[in-house]
mmCIF file of C-alpha atoms and ligand atoms in Angstrom:
data_model
loop_
_atom_site.group_PDB
_atom_site.id
_atom_site.type_symbol
_atom_site.label_atom_id
_atom_site.label_comp_id
_atom_site.label_asym_id
_atom_site.label_seq_id
_atom_site.Cartn_x
_atom_site.Cartn_y
_atom_site.Cartn_z
ATOM 1 C CA MET A 21 5.793 -15.517 -25.487
ATOM 2 C CA ARG A 22 7.637 -14.477 -22.333
ATOM 3 C CA ASP A 23 5.383 -13.196 -19.583
ATOM 4 C CA LEU A 24 7.014 -9.786 -19.683
ATOM 5 C CA GLU A 25 6.314 -9.488 -23.418
ATOM 6 C CA LYS A 26 2.741 -10.550 -22.886
ATOM 7 C CA ALA A 27 2.375 -7.921 -20.138
ATOM 8 C CA ILE A 28 3.752 -5.250 -22.473
ATOM 9 C CA GLU A 29 1.426 -6.290 -25.265
ATOM 10 C CA ILE A 30 -1.692 -6.156 -23.089
ATOM 11 C CA LEU A 31 -0.768 -2.778 -21.608
ATOM 12 C CA THR A 32 0.132 -1.356 -25.028
ATOM 13 C CA ASN A 33 -3.312 -2.322 -26.274
ATOM 14 C CA GLY A 34 -4.995 -0.426 -23.429
ATOM 15 C CA GLY A 35 -5.509 -3.492 -21.253
ATOM 16 C CA THR A 36 -5.183 -4.028 -17.527
ATOM 17 C CA ILE A 37 -2.876 -6.546 -15.822
ATOM 18 C CA SER A 38 -1.517 -7.236 -12.363
ATOM 19 C CA ILE A 39 2.090 -6.299 -11.613
ATOM 20 C CA PRO A 40 4.377 -7.344 -8.776
ATOM 21 C CA THR A 41 5.921 -4.683 -6.571
ATOM 22 C CA GLU A 42 7.931 -5.031 -3.384
ATOM 23 C CA THR A 43 4.947 -3.814 -1.311
ATOM 24 C CA VAL A 44 1.831 -5.494 -2.742
ATOM 25 C CA TYR A 45 0.627 -6.537 -6.197
ATOM 26 C CA GLY A 46 -0.882 -3.731 -8.264
ATOM 27 C CA LEU A 47 -3.721 -3.580 -10.778
ATOM 28 C CA ALA A 48 -2.043 -1.739 -13.603
ATOM 29 C CA GLY A 49 -2.825 0.246 -16.724
ATOM 30 C CA ARG A 50 -0.912 2.774 -18.808
ATOM 31 C CA ILE A 51 -1.558 6.280 -17.537
ATOM 32 C CA ASP A 52 -2.293 7.469 -21.074
ATOM 33 C CA SER A 53 -5.056 4.893 -21.611
ATOM 34 C CA PRO A 54 -8.415 6.181 -20.286
ATOM 35 C CA GLU A 55 -9.868 2.768 -21.093
ATOM 36 C CA ALA A 56 -7.355 0.990 -18.855
ATOM 37 C CA ILE A 57 -7.801 3.507 -16.031
ATOM 38 C CA ASN A 58 -11.568 3.158 -16.198
ATOM 39 C CA ASN A 59 -11.215 -0.595 -16.099
ATOM 40 C CA ILE A 60 -9.020 -0.450 -12.976
ATOM 41 C CA PHE A 61 -11.763 1.376 -11.051
ATOM 42 C CA ALA A 62 -14.436 -0.951 -12.436
ATOM 43 C CA LEU A 63 -12.554 -4.181 -11.640
ATOM 44 C CA LYS A 64 -11.714 -3.093 -8.105
ATOM 45 C CA LYS A 65 -15.200 -1.662 -7.522
ATOM 46 C CA ARG A 66 -13.307 1.406 -6.387
ATOM 47 C CA PRO A 67 -15.045 4.776 -6.119
ATOM 48 C CA PHE A 68 -13.742 7.445 -8.491
ATOM 49 C CA PHE A 69 -12.951 9.807 -5.592
ATOM 50 C CA ASP A 70 -10.033 7.587 -4.556
ATOM 51 C CA PRO A 71 -6.914 8.507 -6.617
ATOM 52 C CA LEU A 72 -4.358 6.043 -8.013
ATOM 53 C CA ILE A 73 -0.577 5.932 -7.604
ATOM 54 C CA VAL A 74 1.556 6.401 -10.729
ATOM 55 C CA HIS A 75 4.532 4.044 -11.008
ATOM 56 C CA VAL A 76 7.624 5.225 -12.868
ATOM 57 C CA ALA A 77 11.072 3.775 -13.507
ATOM 58 C CA SER A 78 13.232 6.724 -12.395
ATOM 59 C CA ILE A 79 13.261 10.150 -10.753
ATOM 60 C CA GLU A 80 13.668 11.690 -14.224
ATOM 61 C CA GLN A 81 10.497 9.991 -15.436
ATOM 62 C CA ALA A 82 8.664 11.092 -12.268
ATOM 63 C CA LYS A 83 9.664 14.669 -13.085
ATOM 64 C CA ASP A 84 8.103 14.436 -16.530
ATOM 65 C CA PHE A 85 4.693 13.982 -14.943
ATOM 66 C CA THR A 86 4.976 16.274 -11.901
ATOM 67 C CA LEU A 87 5.856 19.925 -11.180
ATOM 68 C CA ASN A 88 7.632 22.110 -8.606
ATOM 69 C CA TRP A 89 9.734 19.625 -6.692
ATOM 70 C CA ASN A 90 10.944 21.035 -3.397
ATOM 71 C CA LYS A 91 14.280 20.101 -1.859
ATOM 72 C CA THR A 92 12.676 17.730 0.648
ATOM 73 C CA SER A 93 10.965 15.693 -2.071
ATOM 74 C CA GLU A 94 14.263 15.587 -4.005
ATOM 75 C CA ILE A 95 16.107 14.237 -0.985
ATOM 76 C CA LEU A 96 13.461 11.642 -0.141
ATOM 77 C CA ALA A 97 13.260 10.355 -3.718
ATOM 78 C CA ALA A 98 17.063 10.151 -3.986
ATOM 79 C CA LYS A 99 17.249 8.216 -0.721
ATOM 80 C CA PHE A 100 14.283 5.854 -0.943
ATOM 81 C CA TRP A 101 13.675 5.176 -4.662
ATOM 82 C CA PRO A 102 13.348 2.535 -5.917
ATOM 83 C CA GLY A 103 11.404 1.650 -2.803
ATOM 84 C CA SER A 104 8.250 1.760 -0.751
ATOM 85 C CA LEU A 105 7.784 5.522 -0.664
ATOM 86 C CA THR A 106 5.068 7.389 -2.558
ATOM 87 C CA LEU A 107 5.523 11.125 -2.961
ATOM 88 C CA ILE A 108 2.581 13.464 -3.451
ATOM 89 C CA LEU A 109 3.557 16.207 -5.911
ATOM 90 C CA PRO A 110 1.778 18.817 -8.036
ATOM 91 C CA LYS A 111 0.693 17.032 -11.206
ATOM 92 C CA HIS A 112 1.616 17.831 -14.790
ATOM 93 C CA SER A 113 -1.374 18.481 -17.042
ATOM 94 C CA LYS A 114 -0.586 15.318 -19.019
ATOM 95 C CA VAL A 115 -1.658 13.186 -16.054
ATOM 96 C CA ASN A 116 -5.298 12.311 -16.698
ATOM 97 C CA SER A 117 -7.407 13.776 -13.890
ATOM 98 C CA MET A 118 -9.282 10.484 -13.584
ATOM 99 C CA ILE A 119 -6.068 9.069 -12.055
ATOM 100 C CA THR A 120 -5.919 11.848 -9.468
ATOM 101 C CA SER A 121 -9.679 12.040 -8.846
ATOM 102 C CA GLY A 122 -9.574 15.657 -9.962
ATOM 103 C CA LEU A 123 -6.848 16.690 -7.495
ATOM 104 C CA ASP A 124 -4.010 18.923 -8.635
ATOM 105 C CA THR A 125 -1.506 16.566 -7.005
ATOM 106 C CA VAL A 126 -0.439 13.045 -7.972
ATOM 107 C CA GLY A 127 1.114 10.193 -5.995
ATOM 108 C CA VAL A 128 4.256 8.770 -7.669
ATOM 109 C CA ARG A 129 6.754 6.107 -6.818
ATOM 110 C CA VAL A 130 9.540 3.973 -8.304
ATOM 111 C CA PRO A 131 8.789 0.417 -7.200
ATOM 112 C CA LYS A 132 11.671 -1.841 -6.203
ATOM 113 C CA HIS A 133 10.872 -4.900 -8.259
ATOM 114 C CA PRO A 134 13.142 -5.807 -11.186
ATOM 115 C CA LEU A 135 10.336 -7.208 -13.380
ATOM 116 C CA THR A 136 8.114 -4.173 -12.973
ATOM 117 C CA LEU A 137 10.999 -1.740 -13.457
ATOM 118 C CA GLU A 138 11.898 -3.528 -16.690
ATOM 119 C CA LEU A 139 8.244 -3.460 -17.723
ATOM 120 C CA ILE A 140 7.914 0.311 -17.200
ATOM 121 C CA LYS A 141 11.214 0.963 -19.016
ATOM 122 C CA LYS A 142 10.218 -1.173 -22.000
ATOM 123 C CA LEU A 143 6.729 0.313 -22.157
ATOM 124 C CA ASN A 144 8.291 3.751 -22.024
ATOM 125 C CA ALA A 145 5.225 4.983 -20.135
ATOM 126 C CA PRO A 146 4.266 5.155 -16.463
ATOM 127 C CA ILE A 147 1.592 2.859 -15.126
ATOM 128 C CA ALA A 148 -1.143 3.691 -12.672
ATOM 129 C CA ALA A 149 -1.758 0.951 -10.156
ATOM 130 C CA PRO A 150 -3.744 0.641 -6.964
ATOM 131 C CA SER A 151 -3.404 -2.548 -4.949
ATOM 132 C CA ALA A 152 -4.945 -5.505 -6.840
ATOM 133 C CA ASN A 153 -7.763 -6.289 -4.413
ATOM 134 C CA PHE A 154 -11.427 -5.385 -4.225
ATOM 135 C CA PHE A 155 -12.077 -2.026 -2.572
ATOM 136 C CA LYS A 156 -11.720 -2.253 1.237
ATOM 137 C CA LYS A 157 -10.403 -5.833 1.137
ATOM 138 C CA THR A 158 -7.017 -7.348 1.975
ATOM 139 C CA SER A 159 -4.195 -6.469 -0.416
ATOM 140 C CA PRO A 160 -2.432 -9.274 -2.354
ATOM 141 C CA THR A 161 1.190 -10.209 -1.713
ATOM 142 C CA LYS A 162 1.330 -13.277 -3.980
ATOM 143 C CA ALA A 163 0.237 -13.842 -7.572
ATOM 144 C CA SER A 164 -2.215 -16.477 -6.342
ATOM 145 C CA HIS A 165 -4.023 -13.889 -4.169
ATOM 146 C CA VAL A 166 -4.688 -11.796 -7.267
ATOM 147 C CA GLU A 167 -5.707 -14.820 -9.339
ATOM 148 C CA ASN A 168 -8.242 -15.809 -6.677
ATOM 149 C CA SER A 169 -9.921 -12.393 -6.813
ATOM 150 C CA PHE A 170 -9.578 -11.762 -10.569
ATOM 151 C CA PRO A 171 -9.492 -15.116 -12.411
ATOM 152 C CA ASP A 172 -9.542 -13.480 -15.861
ATOM 153 C CA LEU A 173 -6.706 -11.069 -15.239
ATOM 154 C CA PHE A 174 -3.184 -11.616 -16.554
ATOM 155 C CA VAL A 175 -0.827 -11.602 -13.552
ATOM 156 C CA LEU A 176 2.858 -10.950 -14.083
ATOM 157 C CA ASN A 177 4.189 -13.312 -11.434
ATOM 158 C CA GLY A 178 7.080 -11.758 -9.550
ATOM 159 C CA GLY A 179 6.975 -14.033 -6.518
ATOM 160 C CA GLU A 180 6.145 -13.015 -2.998
ATOM 161 C CA CYS A 181 6.253 -9.313 -2.123
ATOM 162 C CA SER A 182 9.263 -8.616 0.073
ATOM 163 C CA VAL A 183 7.862 -5.663 2.063
ATOM 164 C CA GLY A 184 4.268 -6.877 2.311
ATOM 165 C CA ILE A 185 2.327 -3.725 3.195
ATOM 166 C CA GLU A 186 1.619 -0.687 1.029
ATOM 167 C CA SER A 187 4.071 2.179 0.587
ATOM 168 C CA THR A 188 4.529 5.073 2.996
ATOM 169 C CA ILE A 189 2.777 8.085 1.426
ATOM 170 C CA VAL A 190 4.516 11.413 2.022
ATOM 171 C CA HIS A 191 3.569 14.960 1.160
ATOM 172 C CA ALA A 192 6.477 17.333 1.780
ATOM 173 C CA THR A 193 5.412 20.978 1.988
ATOM 174 C CA GLU A 194 7.704 23.971 2.610
ATOM 175 C CA THR A 195 6.916 23.959 6.316
ATOM 176 C CA GLN A 196 6.065 20.363 7.271
ATOM 177 C CA VAL A 197 6.412 16.817 6.037
ATOM 178 C CA PHE A 198 3.174 14.882 6.249
ATOM 179 C CA ILE A 199 3.026 11.098 6.348
ATOM 180 C CA LEU A 200 -0.411 10.482 4.849
ATOM 181 C CA ARG A 201 -0.157 6.692 5.169
ATOM 182 C CA PRO A 202 2.433 5.012 7.418
ATOM 183 C CA GLY A 203 4.405 2.119 5.962
ATOM 184 C CA MET A 204 7.673 0.290 6.472
ATOM 185 C CA ILE A 205 9.694 3.434 5.739
ATOM 186 C CA SER A 206 9.119 4.995 9.133
ATOM 187 C CA LYS A 207 8.914 8.522 10.484
ATOM 188 C CA SER A 208 12.395 8.183 11.982
ATOM 189 C CA ASP A 209 13.825 6.873 8.670
ATOM 190 C CA ILE A 210 12.524 10.080 7.077
ATOM 191 C CA GLU A 211 13.690 12.353 9.901
ATOM 192 C CA GLU A 212 17.135 10.816 9.741
ATOM 193 C CA VAL A 213 17.741 11.605 6.050
ATOM 194 C CA LEU A 214 16.327 15.096 6.384
ATOM 195 C CA LEU A 215 18.670 15.777 9.272
ATOM 196 C CA GLU A 216 21.619 14.487 7.272
ATOM 197 C CA HIS A 217 20.739 17.211 4.760
ATOM 198 C CA GLN A 218 20.250 19.884 7.439
ATOM 199 C CA ILE A 219 16.506 20.057 6.826
ATOM 200 C CA ASN A 220 14.785 20.685 10.080
ATOM 201 C CA LEU A 221 11.111 20.316 9.251
ATOM 202 C CA PRO A 222 8.612 18.595 11.542
ATOM 203 C CA VAL A 223 7.517 15.175 10.256
ATOM 204 C CA VAL A 224 3.944 14.412 11.272
ATOM 205 C CA ILE A 225 1.743 11.384 10.695
ATOM 206 C CA LYS A 226 -1.546 12.804 9.469
ATOM 207 C CA GLU A 227 -3.694 10.427 7.531
ATOM 208 C CA SER A 228 -4.942 11.834 4.279
ATOM 209 C CA GLU A 229 -8.587 12.600 4.124
ATOM 210 C CA ILE A 230 -8.333 11.730 0.459
ATOM 211 C CA ALA A 231 -6.607 8.387 0.874
ATOM 212 C CA SER A 232 -9.027 5.510 0.986
ATOM 213 C CA GLY A 233 -6.886 3.876 3.630
ATOM 214 C CA HIS A 234 -8.185 6.744 5.755
ATOM 215 C CA LEU A 235 -11.606 5.068 5.877
ATOM 216 C CA LYS A 236 -12.196 3.445 9.212
ATOM 217 C CA HIS A 237 -12.480 0.017 7.625
ATOM 218 C CA HIS A 238 -10.123 -1.150 4.940
ATOM 219 C CA TYR A 239 -7.851 -4.127 4.225
ATOM 220 C CA MET A 240 -10.555 -6.351 5.749
ATOM 221 C CA PRO A 241 -10.217 -10.152 5.705
ATOM 222 C CA GLU A 242 -13.088 -12.540 4.977
ATOM 223 C CA LEU A 243 -13.646 -13.259 8.674
ATOM 224 C CA PRO A 244 -13.991 -10.787 11.558
ATOM 225 C CA LEU A 245 -10.555 -9.834 12.888
ATOM 226 C CA ILE A 246 -9.927 -9.154 16.570
ATOM 227 C CA VAL A 247 -6.637 -7.406 17.338
ATOM 228 C CA GLN A 248 -5.322 -7.606 20.908
ATOM 229 C CA TYR A 249 -2.425 -5.557 22.262
ATOM 230 C CA GLY A 250 -1.276 -7.160 25.538
ATOM 231 C CA ASP A 251 -2.443 -10.110 27.633
ATOM 232 C CA ASN A 252 -5.380 -10.725 29.944
ATOM 233 C CA LEU A 253 -7.721 -8.408 28.103
ATOM 234 C CA ASP A 254 -11.424 -8.368 28.808
ATOM 235 C CA LEU A 255 -13.224 -10.024 25.866
ATOM 236 C CA SER A 256 -16.624 -10.166 27.561
ATOM 237 C CA HIS A 257 -18.183 -7.451 25.390
ATOM 238 C CA LEU A 258 -17.364 -9.280 22.131
ATOM 239 C CA PRO A 259 -20.075 -11.309 20.403
ATOM 240 C CA LYS A 260 -19.814 -14.829 21.871
ATOM 241 C CA GLU A 261 -20.061 -16.560 18.503
ATOM 242 C CA LEU A 262 -16.805 -14.964 17.366
ATOM 243 C CA LEU A 263 -14.925 -16.646 20.189
ATOM 244 C CA LEU A 264 -16.213 -20.176 19.523
ATOM 245 C CA LYS A 265 -13.337 -21.242 17.296
ATOM 246 C CA PRO A 266 -10.950 -18.424 16.521
ATOM 247 C CA THR A 267 -7.771 -18.874 14.480
ATOM 248 C CA ILE A 268 -5.161 -17.283 16.738
ATOM 249 C CA PHE A 269 -1.840 -15.774 15.658
ATOM 250 C CA GLU A 270 0.701 -14.773 18.289
ATOM 251 C CA VAL A 271 2.641 -11.971 16.633
ATOM 252 C CA GLN A 272 6.061 -11.579 18.196
ATOM 253 C CA ASP A 273 8.500 -11.398 15.372
ATOM 254 C CA ASP A 274 10.571 -8.722 13.875
ATOM 255 C CA PRO A 275 8.278 -6.101 12.230
ATOM 256 C CA ILE A 276 9.937 -6.651 8.853
ATOM 257 C CA VAL A 277 8.889 -10.326 8.930
ATOM 258 C CA VAL A 278 5.436 -9.528 10.336
ATOM 259 C CA ALA A 279 4.750 -6.996 7.550
ATOM 260 C CA ARG A 280 5.902 -9.430 4.870
ATOM 261 C CA GLU A 281 3.568 -12.170 6.131
ATOM 262 C CA LEU A 282 0.676 -10.012 7.353
ATOM 263 C CA TYR A 283 -1.726 -10.269 4.417
ATOM 264 C CA GLN A 284 -1.027 -13.975 3.955
ATOM 265 C CA LYS A 285 -1.859 -14.527 7.646
ATOM 266 C CA LEU A 286 -5.132 -12.639 7.201
ATOM 267 C CA ARG A 287 -6.019 -15.317 4.633
ATOM 268 C CA ASP A 288 -4.704 -18.287 6.638
ATOM 269 C CA PHE A 289 -7.681 -18.913 8.927
ATOM 270 C CA ASP A 290 -9.133 -22.426 9.383
ATOM 271 C CA SER A 291 -12.032 -23.198 7.099
ATOM 272 C CA ASN A 292 -14.418 -23.524 10.052
ATOM 273 C CA ALA A 293 -12.980 -20.683 12.129
ATOM 274 C CA SER A 294 -15.315 -18.189 13.818
ATOM 275 C CA SER A 295 -12.880 -15.275 13.693
ATOM 276 C CA ILE A 296 -9.189 -14.376 13.423
ATOM 277 C CA ILE A 297 -7.354 -13.153 16.504
ATOM 278 C CA PHE A 298 -4.018 -11.356 16.268
ATOM 279 C CA LYS A 299 -2.213 -11.073 19.583
ATOM 280 C CA LEU A 300 0.558 -8.501 19.827
ATOM 281 C CA ASN A 301 2.711 -7.263 22.630
ATOM 282 C CA SER A 302 1.445 -3.881 23.899
ATOM 283 C CA ASP A 303 4.984 -2.445 23.575
ATOM 284 C CA VAL A 304 4.648 -2.329 19.794
ATOM 285 C CA LEU A 305 2.062 0.449 20.062
ATOM 286 C CA ASP A 306 4.827 2.966 20.832
ATOM 287 C CA GLN A 307 7.409 1.669 18.372
ATOM 288 C CA GLU A 308 7.843 3.521 15.111
ATOM 289 C CA SER A 309 8.868 0.474 13.140
ATOM 290 C CA TRP A 310 5.434 -1.045 13.866
ATOM 291 C CA GLN A 311 3.262 1.930 12.886
ATOM 292 C CA GLY A 312 2.532 0.744 9.329
ATOM 293 C CA ILE A 313 1.505 -2.709 10.577
ATOM 294 C CA ILE A 314 -0.630 -1.285 13.405
ATOM 295 C CA ASN A 315 -2.344 1.064 10.962
ATOM 296 C CA ARG A 316 -3.323 -1.834 8.645
ATOM 297 C CA LEU A 317 -4.348 -4.136 11.504
ATOM 298 C CA ASN A 318 -6.550 -1.527 13.143
ATOM 299 C CA LYS A 319 -8.353 -0.843 9.880
ATOM 300 C CA ALA A 320 -8.739 -4.507 9.069
ATOM 301 C CA ALA A 321 -10.063 -5.226 12.574
ATOM 302 C CA SER A 322 -13.669 -5.487 13.604
ATOM 303 C CA TYR A 323 -12.510 -5.156 17.234
ATOM 304 C CA THR A 324 -9.281 -3.677 18.635
ATOM 305 C CA LEU A 325 -8.482 -4.262 22.295
ATOM 306 C CA SER A 326 -5.745 -2.871 24.513
ATOM 307 C CA LYS A 327 -5.356 -1.991 28.193
HETATM 308 O O1 TXA B 416 2.553 0.193 -2.141
HETATM 309 C C1 TXA B 416 1.678 0.796 -2.748
HETATM 310 O O2 TXA B 416 1.514 2.021 -2.633
HETATM 311 C C2 TXA B 416 0.749 -0.029 -3.655
HETATM 312 C C3 TXA B 416 1.575 -0.596 -4.814
HETATM 313 C C4 TXA B 416 0.743 -1.291 -5.846
HETATM 314 O O3 TXA B 416 2.334 0.425 -5.384
HETATM 315 N N1 TXA B 416 -0.337 0.765 -4.128
HETATM 316 C C5 TXA B 416 -1.357 1.152 -3.329
HETATM 317 O O4 TXA B 416 -2.345 1.825 -4.017
HETATM 318 O O5 TXA B 416 -1.418 0.917 -2.141
HETATM 319 P P1 TXA B 416 -3.786 2.100 -3.428
HETATM 320 O O6 TXA B 416 -4.517 2.743 -4.543
HETATM 321 O O7 TXA B 416 -4.344 0.879 -2.879
HETATM 322 O O8 TXA B 416 -3.526 3.174 -2.352
HETATM 323 C C6 TXA B 416 -3.038 4.417 -2.749
HETATM 324 C C7 TXA B 416 -3.463 5.496 -1.815
HETATM 325 C C8 TXA B 416 -4.947 5.681 -1.910
HETATM 326 O O9 TXA B 416 -5.541 5.543 -0.642
HETATM 327 C C9 TXA B 416 -5.084 7.071 -2.468
HETATM 328 O O10 TXA B 416 -6.182 7.715 -1.964
HETATM 329 C C10 TXA B 416 -3.767 7.749 -2.073
HETATM 330 O O11 TXA B 416 -2.846 6.712 -2.220
HETATM 331 N N2 TXA B 416 -3.426 8.829 -2.992
HETATM 332 C C11 TXA B 416 -3.193 8.725 -4.312
HETATM 333 N N3 TXA B 416 -2.994 9.934 -4.852
HETATM 334 C C12 TXA B 416 -3.106 10.841 -3.850
HETATM 335 C C13 TXA B 416 -3.026 12.266 -3.775
HETATM 336 N N4 TXA B 416 -2.811 13.000 -4.846
HETATM 337 N N5 TXA B 416 -3.191 12.837 -2.559
HETATM 338 C C14 TXA B 416 -3.416 12.090 -1.457
HETATM 339 N N6 TXA B 416 -3.524 10.749 -1.471
HETATM 340 C C15 TXA B 416 -3.368 10.124 -2.651
HETATM 341 MG MG1 MG B 417 -5.279 -0.410 -1.674
#
């Protein structure tokens, strides 16, 4: 049986699988299967107050499960879907409130991965999927990352994720556009399209108090991570044992490459390392294209240092 057919069969029977997306791998179940949704929370050890993102194959399908689209959401979906943008919209009553943790809104996106798009089309049903990692841990960007965490799970292998960090989450209201989680679609990318359409709303980064990524610690690797912005920083207040044998990454690349490799690097420490150190140039702190990466690094870090 082809992997795609196997994936469809498991999902149709109310099972849970892992799916590739361009951002990170997801832990997926059909949105109309309470059993699958329950299993997603159980497998991830995720608290029920943390809502899931619904993945659809088209704007039309998104509209079947959401209500009251405003013009801004229309424009953003038309521009960025399929792609790494999640829109928060009022939910249709047919979306199980377990998916939305009882909220009257739902996060939806059309992922940009041909296998997963084909899967959703063939299933003829949306799939709910958080990232396929244990709660608060590093997200997976390769099938092998998922297999290491969940050896019994069927993983639809779609290769390495091309974006590498989770989607930008946006809630467009009538008066402001909120970025609830920064990602590789940046604030200026969003401002630019809105301006093209003569929409002059302020775009503000305001992390969702609902989103789990909002927790101080999230995306954490297996070893303590120290993130340094700039050189010659004072490390004297750090626990000495962490500095005995750190695995050091000098991060200088293009942000697109850094994002793609970020979660792999967080797993690439030496077996006897005492910690992981990421060294970045302090200039990146002010650059919009780095905000998604900085957000993940700061949450994954045990210590963040800058001048
Ligand atoms: O790129 C992604 O978004 C990946 C791939 C698999 O699509 N998914 C992902 O899901 O990152 P997850 O569950 O790890 O993060 C989704 C975030 C959560 O922190 C959740 O709280 C927030 O989206 N979220 C979901 N529905 C929401 C809502 N109605 N209002 C505010 N935040 C919401
Ligand atoms: Mg996650």
